Short mmCIF file of C-alpha atoms in Angstrom, two decimals:
data_model
loop_
_atom_site.label_atom_id
_atom_site.label_comp_id
_atom_site.label_asym_id
_atom_site.label_seq_id
_atom_site.Cartn_x
_atom_site.Cartn_y
_atom_site.Cartn_z
CA MET A 1332 114.02 95.61 71.25
CA SER A 1333 115.75 93.63 73.82
CA SER A 1334 116.61 89.50 73.81
CA THR A 1335 113.68 87.51 73.95
CA ALA A 1336 115.34 84.27 73.53
CA ALA A 1337 115.79 83.41 77.12
CA VAL A 1338 112.19 84.08 78.10
CA GLY A 1339 110.99 82.25 81.04
CA ALA A 1340 114.39 81.19 82.09
CA ILE A 1341 114.96 83.44 85.01
CA ASP A 1342 113.26 82.99 88.27
CA HIS A 1343 111.61 86.07 89.12
CA HIS A 1344 110.61 85.03 92.57
CA HIS A 1345 113.94 83.21 94.28
CA ASP A 1346 117.62 84.60 93.83
CA PRO A 1347 119.83 81.62 94.93
CA THR A 1348 123.03 83.99 95.17
CA THR A 1349 121.29 86.01 98.23
CA SER A 1350 121.28 83.93 101.88
CA THR A 1351 117.54 84.54 101.87
CA GLY A 1352 116.96 83.35 98.34
CA ILE A 1353 114.86 86.42 97.87
CA PRO A 1354 116.19 89.57 95.85
CA ASN A 1355 117.62 92.03 97.76
CA LYS A 1356 115.62 94.82 96.10
CA LYS A 1357 112.53 92.77 96.74
CA LEU A 1358 113.36 92.54 100.35
CA VAL A 1359 114.12 96.00 101.19
CA MET A 1360 110.98 96.82 99.14
CA TRP A 1361 108.95 94.72 101.84
CA ALA A 1362 110.71 96.42 104.82
CA PHE A 1363 109.49 99.52 103.39
CA LEU A 1364 106.05 98.60 102.61
CA ALA A 1365 105.89 97.27 106.63
CA SER A 1366 107.33 100.37 107.99
CA ASP A 1367 104.65 102.43 105.75
CA CYS A 1368 101.87 100.18 107.23
CA MET A 1369 102.63 101.48 110.96
CA PHE A 1370 102.54 105.15 109.16
CA PHE A 1371 99.39 104.94 107.44
CA GLY A 1372 97.88 103.19 110.41
CA CYS A 1373 98.57 105.90 112.76
CA LEU A 1374 96.82 108.40 110.20
CA ILE A 1375 94.31 106.71 109.97
CA SER A 1376 93.71 105.84 113.68
CA THR A 1377 93.88 109.63 114.42
CA HIS A 1378 91.31 110.29 111.97
CA LEU A 1379 88.84 107.65 113.39
CA ILE A 1380 89.59 109.08 116.82
CA TYR A 1381 88.81 112.53 116.25
CA ARG A 1382 85.35 111.19 114.38
CA LEU A 1383 84.36 109.34 117.40
CA HIS A 1384 84.50 112.70 119.31
CA PRO A 1385 83.63 115.35 117.03
CA PRO A 1386 83.55 118.95 118.48
CA ALA A 1387 79.97 120.98 118.61
CA ASN A 1388 79.74 122.76 115.27
CA ALA A 1389 82.11 120.08 113.48
CA PRO A 1390 81.22 119.92 109.78
CA GLN A 1391 79.37 116.82 109.15
CA ALA A 1392 81.56 114.71 107.02
CA ARG A 1393 78.51 113.23 104.86
CA GLN A 1394 77.40 116.55 103.83
CA VAL A 1395 80.89 117.10 102.42
CA PHE A 1396 82.05 114.02 100.76
CA SER A 1397 80.88 113.01 97.33
CA ILE A 1398 80.41 109.10 97.37
CA GLU A 1399 80.30 109.08 93.52
CA LEU A 1400 83.49 110.72 92.99
CA THR A 1401 85.30 108.65 95.53
CA SER A 1402 83.90 105.52 94.09
CA PHE A 1403 85.14 106.60 90.50
CA SER A 1404 88.76 107.06 91.98
CA THR A 1405 88.58 104.27 93.51
CA PHE A 1406 87.46 102.06 90.39
CA ILE A 1407 90.50 103.72 88.72
CA LEU A 1408 93.13 103.02 91.20
CA LEU A 1409 91.86 99.21 91.14
CA MET A 1410 92.33 99.21 87.47
CA SER A 1411 95.65 100.89 87.67
CA SER A 1412 96.92 98.21 89.84
CA LEU A 1413 95.49 95.75 87.22
CA MET A 1414 97.74 97.76 84.54
CA MET A 1415 100.94 97.45 86.92
CA ALA A 1416 100.36 93.79 87.23
CA LEU A 1417 100.58 93.38 83.45
CA SER A 1418 103.15 95.59 83.47
CA VAL A 1419 105.30 93.36 85.69
CA ASN A 1420 103.85 90.16 83.63
CA ALA A 1421 104.93 91.81 80.50
CA ILE A 1422 108.48 92.57 81.35
CA GLN A 1423 109.06 89.05 82.84
CA LYS A 1424 108.03 87.75 79.21
CA GLY A 1425 110.59 90.41 77.73
CA ASN A 1426 107.90 92.00 76.11
CA LEU A 1427 108.96 95.72 75.72
CA LYS A 1428 106.13 97.15 73.89
CA SER A 1429 103.43 95.72 76.03
CA LEU A 1430 105.25 97.00 79.44
CA ARG A 1431 105.61 100.60 77.72
CA ALA A 1432 101.74 100.26 76.92
CA SER A 1433 100.82 98.90 80.18
CA LEU A 1434 103.09 101.31 81.74
CA LEU A 1435 101.55 104.54 80.02
CA THR A 1436 98.02 103.18 80.91
CA THR A 1437 99.25 102.98 84.76
CA ILE A 1438 100.44 106.40 84.69
CA PHE A 1439 97.18 107.83 83.14
CA PHE A 1440 94.93 106.43 85.77
CA GLY A 1441 97.24 107.66 88.37
CA CYS A 1442 96.80 111.04 87.00
CA ILE A 1443 92.93 110.42 86.88
CA PHE A 1444 93.40 109.55 90.50
CA LEU A 1445 95.34 112.72 91.33
CA GLY A 1446 93.22 114.83 89.41
CA CYS A 1447 90.08 113.68 91.25
CA GLN A 1448 91.68 114.44 94.24
CA VAL A 1449 92.46 117.71 93.41
CA TYR A 1450 89.03 118.49 91.90
CA GLU A 1451 87.80 117.13 95.52
CA PHE A 1452 90.21 119.18 97.39
CA ASN A 1453 89.29 122.53 95.55
CA ASN A 1454 85.41 121.41 96.17
CA PHE A 1455 86.02 121.00 99.88
CA VAL A 1456 87.79 124.08 100.43
CA PHE A 1457 86.01 126.40 98.25
CA GLU A 1458 82.55 125.27 98.03
CA ARG A 1459 81.80 123.22 101.43
CA HIS A 1460 84.74 125.56 103.32
CA MET A 1461 86.42 122.82 105.01
CA THR A 1462 90.10 123.35 105.41
CA ILE A 1463 92.88 121.65 107.02
CA THR A 1464 92.77 124.50 110.04
CA ASN A 1465 89.28 125.36 110.55
CA SER A 1466 88.05 121.95 111.83
CA ILE A 1467 89.57 118.76 113.33
CA LEU A 1468 87.90 116.52 110.45
CA GLY A 1469 89.33 118.96 107.72
CA THR A 1470 92.77 118.24 109.67
CA THR A 1471 92.98 114.63 109.76
CA PHE A 1472 91.16 113.85 106.68
CA PHE A 1473 93.66 116.40 104.73
CA THR A 1474 96.68 115.13 106.16
CA LEU A 1475 95.83 111.37 105.89
CA THR A 1476 94.52 111.76 102.21
CA GLY A 1477 97.32 114.27 101.24
CA THR A 1478 99.52 112.01 102.51
CA HIS A 1479 98.14 109.19 100.34
CA GLY A 1480 97.98 111.62 97.41
CA THR A 1481 101.91 111.99 97.40
CA HIS A 1482 102.75 108.79 97.78
CA VAL A 1483 100.60 108.14 94.26
CA ALA A 1484 102.56 111.38 93.02
CA ILE A 1485 105.82 109.87 93.91
CA GLY A 1486 104.38 106.48 92.46
CA VAL A 1487 103.33 108.28 89.33
CA PHE A 1488 106.84 109.77 88.83
CA TRP A 1489 108.73 106.27 89.40
CA LEU A 1490 106.63 105.00 86.76
CA LEU A 1491 107.55 107.85 84.46
CA LEU A 1492 110.99 107.40 85.15
CA MET A 1493 110.85 103.80 84.25
CA TYR A 1494 109.02 104.25 81.13
CA VAL A 1495 111.87 106.26 79.88
CA ARG A 1496 114.29 104.09 81.12
CA SER A 1497 112.93 101.76 78.93
CA PHE A 1498 114.25 103.89 75.87
CA GLN A 1499 118.13 103.12 77.18
CA PRO A 1500 119.66 102.05 74.09
CA SER A 1501 121.64 98.57 74.27
CA ASP A 1502 124.62 99.87 72.54
CA PRO A 1503 125.08 103.72 73.59
CA GLU A 1504 127.70 104.35 70.90
CA THR A 1505 125.05 104.39 68.34
CA ARG A 1506 123.42 107.32 70.07
CA PRO A 1507 126.18 109.14 72.28
CA SER A 1508 123.39 111.79 72.88
CA TRP A 1509 120.75 109.24 74.60
CA PHE A 1510 121.02 110.26 78.23
CA LEU A 1511 120.26 114.00 77.39
CA GLY A 1512 117.48 112.66 75.23
CA ASN A 1513 115.95 110.67 78.29
CA VAL A 1514 116.14 113.76 80.19
CA PHE A 1515 114.50 116.10 77.69
CA HIS A 1516 111.80 113.05 77.47
CA VAL A 1517 111.15 112.96 81.36
CA VAL A 1518 110.54 117.17 81.19
CA VAL A 1519 108.34 116.75 78.11
CA PHE A 1520 106.02 113.92 80.10
CA ILE A 1521 105.94 115.83 83.35
CA ALA A 1522 104.82 119.06 81.27
CA ALA A 1523 102.26 116.98 79.42
CA ILE A 1524 100.89 115.74 82.50
CA LEU A 1525 100.98 118.94 84.51
CA LEU A 1526 99.17 121.04 81.23
CA CYS A 1527 96.95 118.19 80.73
CA GLY A 1528 95.93 117.89 84.50
CA TYR A 1529 95.68 121.52 84.40
CA VAL A 1530 93.24 121.96 81.20
CA ALA A 1531 91.32 118.93 82.67
CA ILE A 1532 90.45 120.58 85.76
CA GLU A 1533 89.51 123.90 84.43
CA LEU A 1534 87.51 122.33 81.93
CA ALA A 1535 85.56 120.64 84.80
CA TRP A 1536 85.07 123.69 86.64
CA ALA A 1537 84.03 125.71 83.56
CA LEU A 1538 81.55 123.25 82.78
CA GLU A 1539 80.06 122.91 86.10
CA ALA A 1540 79.51 126.89 86.23
CA ARG A 1541 78.49 127.59 82.47
CA GLY A 1542 76.92 124.00 82.00
CA ALA A 1543 77.89 121.61 79.08
CA SER A 1544 77.33 123.23 75.62
CA LEU A 1545 79.01 124.28 72.81
CA GLY A 1546 79.09 128.00 73.65
CA SER A 1547 80.81 127.42 76.76
CA LEU A 1548 83.21 125.10 75.40
CA GLY A 1549 84.26 127.77 73.05
CA LEU A 1550 84.36 130.09 75.78
CA PHE A 1551 86.70 127.88 77.56
CA ALA A 1552 88.77 127.35 74.66
CA ARG A 1553 89.07 131.25 74.28
CA ASP A 1554 89.99 131.68 77.75
CA HIS A 1555 92.53 128.39 77.87
CA GLY A 1556 93.83 128.69 74.76
CA LEU A 1557 97.73 128.82 75.53
CA ALA A 1558 97.43 125.91 77.97
CA ILE A 1559 95.42 123.74 75.37
CA ALA A 1560 98.32 124.52 72.79
CA GLY A 1561 100.84 123.57 75.46
CA ALA A 1562 99.30 120.59 76.49
CA ALA A 1563 98.76 119.56 72.62
CA ALA A 1564 102.48 120.35 72.01
CA ALA A 1565 103.69 118.38 74.64
CA LEU A 1566 101.15 115.16 74.03
CA ALA A 1567 102.88 115.36 70.21
CA GLY A 1568 106.12 115.36 71.52
CA LEU A 1569 105.31 112.32 73.62
CA VAL A 1570 104.30 110.51 70.74
CA ARG A 1571 107.34 111.52 68.54
CA LEU A 1572 109.90 110.23 71.40
CA GLY A 1573 107.81 107.34 72.14
CA ARG A 1574 109.05 105.77 68.47
CA THR A 1575 111.28 102.75 68.61
CA ARG A 1576 114.78 103.56 67.71
CA GLY A 1577 116.52 100.32 67.25
CA PRO A 1578 117.84 97.74 70.22
CA TYR A 1579 117.10 98.47 73.94
CA ALA A 1580 119.06 97.54 76.67
CA PHE A 1581 115.91 96.89 78.78
CA GLY A 1582 114.64 93.49 78.86
CA GLU A 1583 113.41 90.58 81.36
CA ALA A 1584 116.47 90.92 83.54
CA ASN A 1585 115.38 94.40 84.46
CA ALA A 1586 112.09 92.58 85.75
CA ILE A 1587 113.00 92.88 89.41
CA ASP A 1588 113.01 96.79 88.93
CA VAL A 1589 109.60 96.95 87.74
CA GLU A 1590 108.37 94.75 90.43
CA MET A 1591 109.55 97.09 92.84
CA MET A 1592 107.90 99.70 91.51
CA GLY A 1593 104.45 97.50 91.06
CA LEU A 1594 104.88 96.49 94.72
CA TYR A 1595 105.03 100.23 95.50
CA TRP A 1596 102.11 100.98 93.55
CA HIS A 1597 99.74 97.97 94.76
CA PHE A 1598 100.82 99.08 98.44
CA VAL A 1599 99.29 102.59 97.40
CA ASP A 1600 96.34 100.93 96.22
CA ILE A 1601 95.69 98.48 99.25
CA VAL A 1602 96.15 101.74 101.55
CA TRP A 1603 93.59 103.38 99.48
CA ILE A 1604 91.15 100.45 100.13
CA VAL A 1605 91.50 100.59 103.58
CA ILE A 1606 91.17 104.67 103.75
CA PHE A 1607 88.05 104.13 101.23
CA THR A 1608 86.21 102.15 103.73
CA ALA A 1609 87.33 103.28 107.07
CA VAL A 1610 87.07 107.34 105.97
CA TYR A 1611 84.43 107.61 103.57
CA LEU A 1612 82.20 104.50 103.53
CA LEU A 1613 81.89 104.35 107.33
CA GLU A 1614 80.36 108.13 107.30
CA TYR A 1615 77.31 106.92 105.23
CA LEU A 1616 76.19 104.60 107.73
CA MET B 41 119.30 63.20 86.86
CA SER B 42 118.69 66.83 87.13
CA ALA B 43 119.65 68.02 83.74
CA PRO B 44 116.45 66.58 82.10
CA ALA B 45 114.23 68.18 84.64
CA ALA B 46 115.69 71.62 84.25
CA PRO B 47 113.57 72.35 80.35
CA GLU B 48 110.03 70.59 82.24
CA ALA B 49 111.05 73.22 85.27
CA SER B 50 111.35 76.22 82.89
CA HIS B 51 108.17 74.96 80.91
CA GLY B 52 106.26 75.00 84.12
CA HIS B 53 107.50 78.65 84.81
CA THR B 54 106.68 79.83 81.40
CA THR B 55 102.92 78.41 81.81
CA LEU B 56 102.47 79.60 85.18
CA GLU B 57 103.59 83.73 83.99
CA GLU B 58 101.20 82.65 80.65
CA GLY B 59 98.21 82.11 83.26
CA LYS B 60 98.91 84.86 85.40
CA PHE B 61 97.27 87.47 82.85
CA GLN B 62 94.32 85.51 83.09
CA ILE B 63 94.22 85.42 87.01
CA TYR B 64 95.40 89.38 87.04
CA VAL B 65 92.20 90.14 84.93
CA GLN B 66 89.68 87.90 87.00
CA ILE B 67 90.79 89.19 90.31
CA ALA B 68 90.77 92.98 89.09
CA MET B 69 86.94 92.11 87.85
CA LEU B 70 86.27 90.75 91.34
CA LEU B 71 87.55 93.78 93.21
CA ALA B 72 85.65 95.68 91.34
CA VAL B 73 82.42 93.83 91.86
CA ILE B 74 83.25 93.78 95.65
CA THR B 75 84.13 97.85 95.37
CA GLY B 76 80.29 98.10 93.84
CA ILE B 77 78.85 95.57 96.76
CA GLU B 78 80.67 97.87 99.42
CA ILE B 79 78.56 101.28 98.02
CA ILE B 80 75.32 99.68 97.88
CA THR B 81 75.79 97.91 101.30
CA VAL B 82 76.21 101.26 103.05
CA TYR B 83 72.75 102.15 101.75
CA LEU B 84 71.12 98.84 103.47
CA PRO B 85 68.77 98.97 106.23
CA PHE B 86 70.60 96.77 108.76
CA ALA B 87 71.96 97.35 112.09
CA LYS B 88 75.15 99.22 112.15
CA TRP B 89 77.47 96.64 113.66
CA LEU B 90 76.26 93.99 110.80
CA LEU B 91 77.01 96.92 108.21
CA VAL B 92 80.64 97.20 109.34
CA THR B 93 81.41 93.91 109.77
CA VAL B 94 80.46 93.01 106.27
CA LEU B 95 82.51 96.23 105.22
CA VAL B 96 85.34 95.22 106.92
CA VAL B 97 85.38 91.89 105.65
CA PHE B 98 85.16 93.43 102.14
CA SER B 99 88.45 95.30 102.70
CA ALA B 100 90.35 92.72 103.95
CA VAL B 101 89.32 90.12 101.25
CA LYS B 102 90.27 93.01 98.51
CA PHE B 103 93.45 94.08 100.77
CA LEU B 104 94.48 90.06 100.76
CA PHE B 105 93.70 89.39 97.07
CA VAL B 106 96.13 92.42 96.35
CA ILE B 107 98.97 91.27 98.21
CA PHE B 108 98.83 87.96 97.36
CA PHE B 109 98.26 88.01 93.75
CA PHE B 110 98.92 91.25 92.50
CA MET B 111 101.75 91.55 94.88
CA HIS B 112 103.04 88.13 94.29
CA LEU B 113 103.13 86.77 97.63
CA ARG B 114 101.51 83.76 96.77
CA TRP B 115 104.61 82.88 94.91
CA ASP B 116 107.30 84.68 96.64
CA LYS B 117 109.36 82.92 99.79
CA PRO B 118 107.40 82.66 103.11
CA PHE B 119 109.67 85.38 104.57
CA CYS B 120 108.39 88.39 102.54
CA THR B 121 104.78 87.60 104.11
CA ILE B 122 106.25 87.35 107.07
CA LEU B 123 108.07 90.85 107.12
CA PHE B 124 105.19 92.49 105.80
CA PHE B 125 102.75 90.99 108.15
CA ILE B 126 104.98 92.13 111.00
CA GLY B 127 104.39 95.87 110.12
CA LEU B 128 100.94 95.13 109.23
CA ILE B 129 99.91 93.26 112.78
CA LEU B 130 102.16 96.12 114.40
CA GLY B 131 100.17 99.01 112.76
CA GLY B 132 96.63 97.23 113.10
CA GLY B 133 97.62 96.40 116.81
CA THR B 134 98.47 99.81 117.23
CA MET B 135 95.36 101.31 115.37
CA PHE B 136 92.95 98.78 117.09
CA ALA B 137 94.71 100.07 120.68
CA LEU B 138 94.10 103.46 120.25
CA LEU B 139 90.77 103.14 118.71
CA LYS B 140 89.67 101.22 121.86
CA LEU B 141 91.77 103.49 124.35
CA PHE B 142 90.00 106.51 123.00
CA GLY B 143 86.71 105.08 122.41
CA MET B 144 86.37 104.76 126.37
CA ARG B 145 84.02 107.30 128.28
CA GLU B 146 86.61 108.57 130.53
CA SER B 147 88.36 109.77 126.98
CA LEU B 148 85.62 111.98 126.33
CA PRO B 149 86.77 115.42 125.74
CA LEU B 150 85.75 117.61 128.71
CA PRO B 151 82.80 120.30 127.59
CA LEU B 152 84.45 123.87 126.95
CA PRO B 153 83.77 125.97 129.70
#
């Protein structure tokens, strides 16, 4: 583990070496988030403008949306924000074990959110027949929520890289192949996310189509045996690669990097707070 | 004179970091409760303008809690707040202007021939 002897000695909010007193990485991130506010502001206004003047025979948003699923996604994203804040808190105290646990939970919640979005998009396209091209509501809705989903996916990837980075050894001489090992760790992690996501979404569709019973679960296991085995193998690989192996270079001094990632993740959350109200809830009034 | 103050400052800093855990959990619970109230609000039989106002206020409260506590603006230098609010005001102002412009009767799309 990294040294925790000087916990609390670093001031994480101020940097006396810069002319502004703000760490440069933090300044750049805030400037980027400010620009992203304008980007999302335009996408949200476009959606709301077209909602002001829906063309004749346009699909009724209220009949397409599912408030239960969206509320669940919103709750999950809020909880992921809490776990992200706890990750930053953990690394600021130099607690690597707690950081990894919080990062993994944040990644898990982020993946659930993305899974819900994939399920929702599938449902809209195949069940409700609303695509990105057949109505203005579809165009503005899929562009806005798809862009937000892309931001979440980038955030999950960044979280994943940060998690794997925390395994960098403090003395590379003791483990010369650590870099290749970390690359392999990333590949296994991505495989686990994709396979688990695929299995979860297919399972949801199968249970919806055939009903929840042991028979339908058995049929599902028979049809998707390879994907289930692959997901289990990837998860087992993640557990093995996540074991503690000697001292690590990642510590309290890296808190600024985790905080930057946290700023991005919380921003994704606040954008969803606005989308949830402006795009979903307003349709129910 | 400044030497003895350093351990106190460090102790205060550590206490702040310890206290943040409680703050984060309490805020997350508060945000979850507000989200629940928002969902109930849309089904209440009140005037639309009142419900829209309530939803906008709830969203703003959630937004501000996240940026000031989870994103640490409360503890960071004020310049970070100013920088972010420049983007926020520009984005929000653009939204407001576009909605006003396209909300006018003259902006209604022409009927199809």
